[in-house]
Amino acid sequence: MNIPRRQFDTLIIGAGGGGLRAALQLSQADAHVAVVSKVFPTRSHTVAAQGGVNAALANVRPDSWHWHMFDTVKGSDYLGDQDAIEYMCRAAPKAVYELEHFGVPFSRLDNGTIYQRQFGGQSMHFGGEQAARTCAAADRTGHAILHSLYQQNIRAKTHFFDEYFAIDLLHNAEGSILGALVLNIATGEKLVIEARTTLLATGGAGQIFRTNTNALINTGDGMAMALRAGIPLQDMEFFQFHPTGIAGKGMLLSEGARGEGGYLVNADGERFMERYAPHARDLASRDVVSRAIVTEVREGRGCGPNKDHVLLKLDHLDSALIRKRLPAIRDTVLTFAGVDLCDTPAPVFPTAHYTMGGIPTNRFGEVVAPIEHGPEERIPGLYAAGECACVSVHGSNRLGGNSLLDIIVFGRAAGNQIIEYLGENRYHQTLDDDCLEPALQRLARWEQPGEGESVDGLRRELTQTMEDHCGVFRTAEVLNEGVDKMLGLQQRMVDVRLRDHSQVFNTARIEALELENLMDVAVATMLSAQQREESRGAHSRIDFPERDDVNWLRHSLYHKASNSVDYKPVRTKPLTVDSFPPKPRSY
Amino acid sequence: MKFSIYRFNPETDAAPYMQDFELSDDRLNEDMMLLDALLLLKAEDETLGFRRSCGEGVCGSDGMNINGRNGLACITPLLGLGSSVTINPMPGLPVVRDLIVDMEQFYKQYRGVRPYLINKDPEPEVEHLQSPAQRDRLDGLYECILCGCCTTSCPSFWWNPDKFLGPAALLQSWRFLADSRDQATDERLANLDGPFKLFRCHTIMNCVEICPKGLNPTRAIGNIKELMVKRSL
Ligand SMILES: Cc1cc2nc3c(=O)[nH]c(=O)nc-3n(C[C@H](O)[C@H](O)[C@H](O)COP(=O)(O)OP(=O)(O)OC[C@H]3O[C@@H](n4cnc5c(N)ncnc54)[C@H](O)[C@@H]3O)c2cc1C
Ligand code: SF4
Ligand code: SF4
Ligand code: FES
């Protein structure tokens, strides 16, 4: 076979915050690293993160990593793994100081330290008063972090393959991951990247839902690659709906807006969150606020001619504060809703936002799966970090500001673990041409000529099905129908044809490959949701309204080959402190 | 609404040409952006090539020349474009295909200004301190999304693409010069010396007028020149 090959110590797929943080750790340790990204690195979706990154710096109010840990465990509705959560919350301050050293232009307090704002689900003293834990660069924190990480990687001379699309992981018969087959989008040429270690950092899959806050590139590619390599996906039923997307459109208005003093009102002008969360009100956890908004609208108290949204009000705040702390959000609302937040409230509705589930890993970023001896065996050579991974620190509901933290803490941890592995495994294993076959076939399939269904048509049906059948509130009936529909759509994949078979920058081919990924991830999500018969975090079943710790305090694992879900226990034991046992969750 | 779009696929086309498309009014509504229209057109003709990602003006993917003016399709309302719109790739860079240009020259300029914080002190245990006033100097600089709209509308860049660094890269140069934490002022200024890299800017101001994020590269360039003069005294 005459496909060119390149060899690296480490292949990182994805140049968002997770991939770039790992790359930096490795480049600084003189490892030979290749970073592959389907878009130029600073166009990765991390750039869109607004509100900030959590760390108990205590710059504004007293704080401790242990309180942060409590909030995260409670926010996860006790499904998060407490060893990983302890690790993340302890590591947070150092990870944020490092970002500052890399050049991130954090907003500042009068004493020159990093500005921190209030975010949902944060408390002092294990459930007491509101904390201020979210470190922010105005409302462009993701942009600031992503650009600074890219810049430091330029400095460290990391090797980038920009606008290369990863098709599939390559593995030998023993199951070791040996790199990936990638496609140079500009030329249509294939390339085999051989690597002793491969890190998936491909981000989330928000595009499985019609209305979402995500970039068009967030198609769950890495998750689907893992599925096709025989690795299950964990906790996929837990998809976060952010309470405040611009109604009908989806652009996100960060929780920072409520953190700075904004609040929600219904058609009666009532500040309705006071009824749902008397203590935390508008800064209750995201799942709680999203359910409240949907309930208000269902019960006829929605705003607008169709009574289909609520309003996010900031006009009572000083407009200078809005301009200083929330400039990008004000711009977004001006552009997409045509109103100025300084004097007019914005129409908002819960919008698909964040993939809590993903590729199962331990707290070192190593991918783990049930193979022969127990549920958490390592897949040699494979790592995952960021939104595509499930460590699991977010459990069934992620707290705002914890994802940017997740990507930098576990990006770094994976980098360190890889450095160790490289030290112990000095040689490349041979990669036979046979190992390329499945990935090549996957590509070749799109060369079939003829008329068939269109990529765009099937994608629209997929996203509509997910929206109709896997939303904020779920029932067996709606989910059963959803599963049937999704399986029907999946079967129709074989009839989809590309019309454009050109080589040079063929974006249609990329969208076709992305559709395959969306399909696998959407089926995993719908099926996992159908199976879980309880309400926990973001997964709300009207027919099973209570959390059921006896039967369901466990992680789900969706397997593609058998199209089925099995389960593994939650790691309820932290590293050093006492466990937080499940408690009723109120805000 | 009518669309006249630049088409070129080097595999099949001897030369670029303009292709006309139309979307009937019932498929459009008043709050659509140009990107929404392009996505509708692509659903019908999947060979149409353009970059896009965030859809909200933060990733910098979809810079293009719209009725003669560079802008981001995702935040350009259809309403303001009239009944017909002409779309070309951003000028001054080689076309890869259709509306997709090869940005390598632009990225090279960016890398050329050493766009990263350089601080030579031993790393503190906590954050470097920076007063709100010092931090305010970075506003209007760090927000650049590297879309290329400014540089590809700058005549000095068209004439000297390999020698003049262009507004976007120079804006980033000033972003680090202006940062109280950065300690490489001398090296940065020395790196910009000579008749071309910086001094080819003739203050034509196209860049300021065009930047979709409302940034002001001309002012940044002026600030660098001023700092150079101050330092040389
Ligand atoms: C609008 C918005 C606002 C947010 N605000 C916050 C916030 O304030 N605080 C917070 O903590 N979190 C926030 N989040 C969540 C957070 O931003 C993301 O979860 C996080 O940035 C994900 O980072 P990542 O590195 O995992 O992936 P991404 O940044 O999504 O990067 C994925 C990378 O993988 C590459 N890639 C994917 N597939 C392929 C493929 N097949 N081949 C090659 N490359 C591929 C992409 O090119 C990209 O480089 C927000 C999310 C959204 C949508
Ligand atoms: S002001 Fe300078 S950089 Fe800007 S367009 Fe004019 S010549 Fe180019
Ligand atoms: S300065 Fe403005 S126009 Fe130029 S690259 Fe940056 S964001 Fe784009
Ligand atoms: S698509 Fe990201 S800026 Fe337009």
Short mmCIF file of C-alpha atoms and ligand atoms in Angstrom, two decimals, chain A residues 13-19 36-39 41 44-53 119 141 146 164-167 201-204 213-215 217-219 221-222 225 252 254 286 353-354 385-388 398-405 407 517, chain B residues 56, ligand 1:
data_model
loop_
_atom_site.label_atom_id
_atom_site.label_comp_id
_atom_site.label_asym_id
_atom_site.label_seq_id
_atom_site.Cartn_x
_atom_site.Cartn_y
_atom_site.Cartn_z
CA ILE A 13 -6.35 14.34 17.82
CA GLY A 14 -7.93 17.69 18.59
CA ALA A 15 -6.51 21.17 19.13
CA GLY A 16 -9.05 22.57 21.57
CA GLY A 17 -8.05 23.42 25.11
CA GLY A 18 -7.72 19.74 26.09
CA GLY A 19 -5.48 18.75 23.19
CA VAL A 36 -4.14 16.89 14.21
CA SER A 37 -7.15 19.17 13.96
CA LYS A 38 -9.91 19.42 11.41
CA VAL A 39 -9.88 23.19 11.81
CA PRO A 41 -6.44 25.34 16.24
CA SER A 44 -11.75 24.92 17.92
CA HIS A 45 -14.83 25.18 20.01
CA THR A 46 -13.05 26.04 23.25
CA VAL A 47 -12.82 29.53 21.70
CA ALA A 48 -16.54 30.00 22.35
CA ALA A 49 -16.44 29.42 26.11
CA GLN A 50 -17.52 32.56 27.85
CA GLY A 51 -18.00 32.63 31.56
CA GLY A 52 -14.82 31.23 33.06
CA VAL A 53 -12.92 28.45 34.75
CA PHE A 119 -21.54 30.79 38.91
CA THR A 141 -12.44 33.15 28.82
CA LEU A 146 -7.32 28.70 23.68
CA TYR A 164 -6.50 17.23 8.75
CA PHE A 165 -9.48 15.03 9.53
CA ALA A 166 -9.00 11.87 11.60
CA ILE A 167 -10.91 8.98 10.07
CA ALA A 201 -9.32 15.37 22.51
CA THR A 202 -12.04 15.87 19.93
CA GLY A 203 -14.60 17.72 22.03
CA GLY A 204 -18.35 17.31 22.36
CA THR A 213 -25.00 26.14 21.52
CA ASN A 214 -22.19 24.24 19.80
CA ALA A 215 -20.07 24.90 16.74
CA ILE A 217 -17.76 20.98 13.96
CA ASN A 218 -18.88 19.45 17.28
CA THR A 219 -19.92 16.13 15.80
CA ASP A 221 -15.89 12.28 16.02
CA GLY A 222 -13.58 10.95 18.73
CA MET A 225 -13.91 6.52 16.65
CA LEU A 252 -25.30 30.76 24.43
CA SER A 254 -23.31 32.46 29.73
CA ARG A 286 -28.20 24.03 35.29
CA HIS A 353 -25.00 22.37 25.30
CA TYR A 354 -22.62 19.82 26.77
CA ALA A 385 -9.27 14.14 27.67
CA GLY A 386 -11.75 16.97 27.55
CA GLU A 387 -15.38 16.94 26.52
CA CYS A 388 -14.99 13.72 24.48
CA ARG A 398 -21.80 19.51 34.92
CA LEU A 399 -21.32 22.72 36.85
CA GLY A 400 -20.60 25.83 34.81
CA GLY A 401 -16.89 26.61 34.76
CA ASN A 402 -15.91 22.99 35.41
CA SER A 403 -15.36 22.04 31.79
CA LEU A 404 -12.60 24.50 31.05
CA LEU A 405 -11.11 23.19 34.28
CA ILE A 407 -9.76 20.17 29.89
CA ASN A 517 -20.10 9.91 13.73
CA GLU B 56 -21.52 33.31 16.07
C1 LIG C 1 -20.91 28.43 23.86
C2 LIG C 1 -20.19 27.65 24.93
C3 LIG C 1 -19.74 28.29 26.07
C4 LIG C 1 -19.05 27.59 27.06
N1 LIG C 1 -18.62 28.26 28.18
C5 LIG C 1 -17.95 27.57 29.14
C6 LIG C 1 -17.47 28.23 30.30
O1 LIG C 1 -17.64 29.43 30.48
N2 LIG C 1 -16.79 27.50 31.23
C7 LIG C 1 -16.56 26.18 31.06
O2 LIG C 1 -15.92 25.59 31.92
N3 LIG C 1 -16.99 25.53 29.96
C8 LIG C 1 -17.68 26.19 29.00
N4 LIG C 1 -18.12 25.52 27.88
C9 LIG C 1 -17.72 24.14 27.67
C10 LIG C 1 -16.29 24.07 27.18
O3 LIG C 1 -15.99 25.20 26.40
C11 LIG C 1 -16.00 22.85 26.33
O4 LIG C 1 -16.50 21.73 26.96
C12 LIG C 1 -14.51 22.67 26.14
O5 LIG C 1 -13.95 23.85 25.61
C13 LIG C 1 -14.18 21.50 25.26
O6 LIG C 1 -12.79 21.50 24.98
P1 LIG C 1 -12.10 20.30 24.25
O7 LIG C 1 -10.65 20.60 24.18
O8 LIG C 1 -12.52 19.03 24.86
O9 LIG C 1 -12.72 20.29 22.77
P2 LIG C 1 -12.86 21.40 21.63
O10 LIG C 1 -12.41 22.74 22.02
O11 LIG C 1 -14.24 21.26 21.09
O12 LIG C 1 -11.83 20.92 20.53
C14 LIG C 1 -12.03 19.76 19.77
C15 LIG C 1 -10.88 19.65 18.79
O13 LIG C 1 -10.94 18.40 18.14
C16 LIG C 1 -10.75 18.57 16.76
N5 LIG C 1 -11.42 17.47 16.08
C17 LIG C 1 -12.65 16.97 16.33
N6 LIG C 1 -12.91 15.94 15.50
C18 LIG C 1 -11.80 15.77 14.73
C19 LIG C 1 -11.45 14.88 13.69
N7 LIG C 1 -12.29 13.93 13.24
N8 LIG C 1 -10.24 15.01 13.12
C20 LIG C 1 -9.38 15.97 13.53
N9 LIG C 1 -9.67 16.84 14.51
C21 LIG C 1 -10.87 16.74 15.10
C22 LIG C 1 -11.32 19.93 16.46
O14 LIG C 1 -10.77 20.44 15.29
C23 LIG C 1 -10.87 20.70 17.70
O15 LIG C 1 -9.55 21.15 17.51
C24 LIG C 1 -18.82 26.21 26.90
C25 LIG C 1 -19.28 25.58 25.76
C26 LIG C 1 -19.98 26.27 24.79
C27 LIG C 1 -20.52 25.52 23.62
#
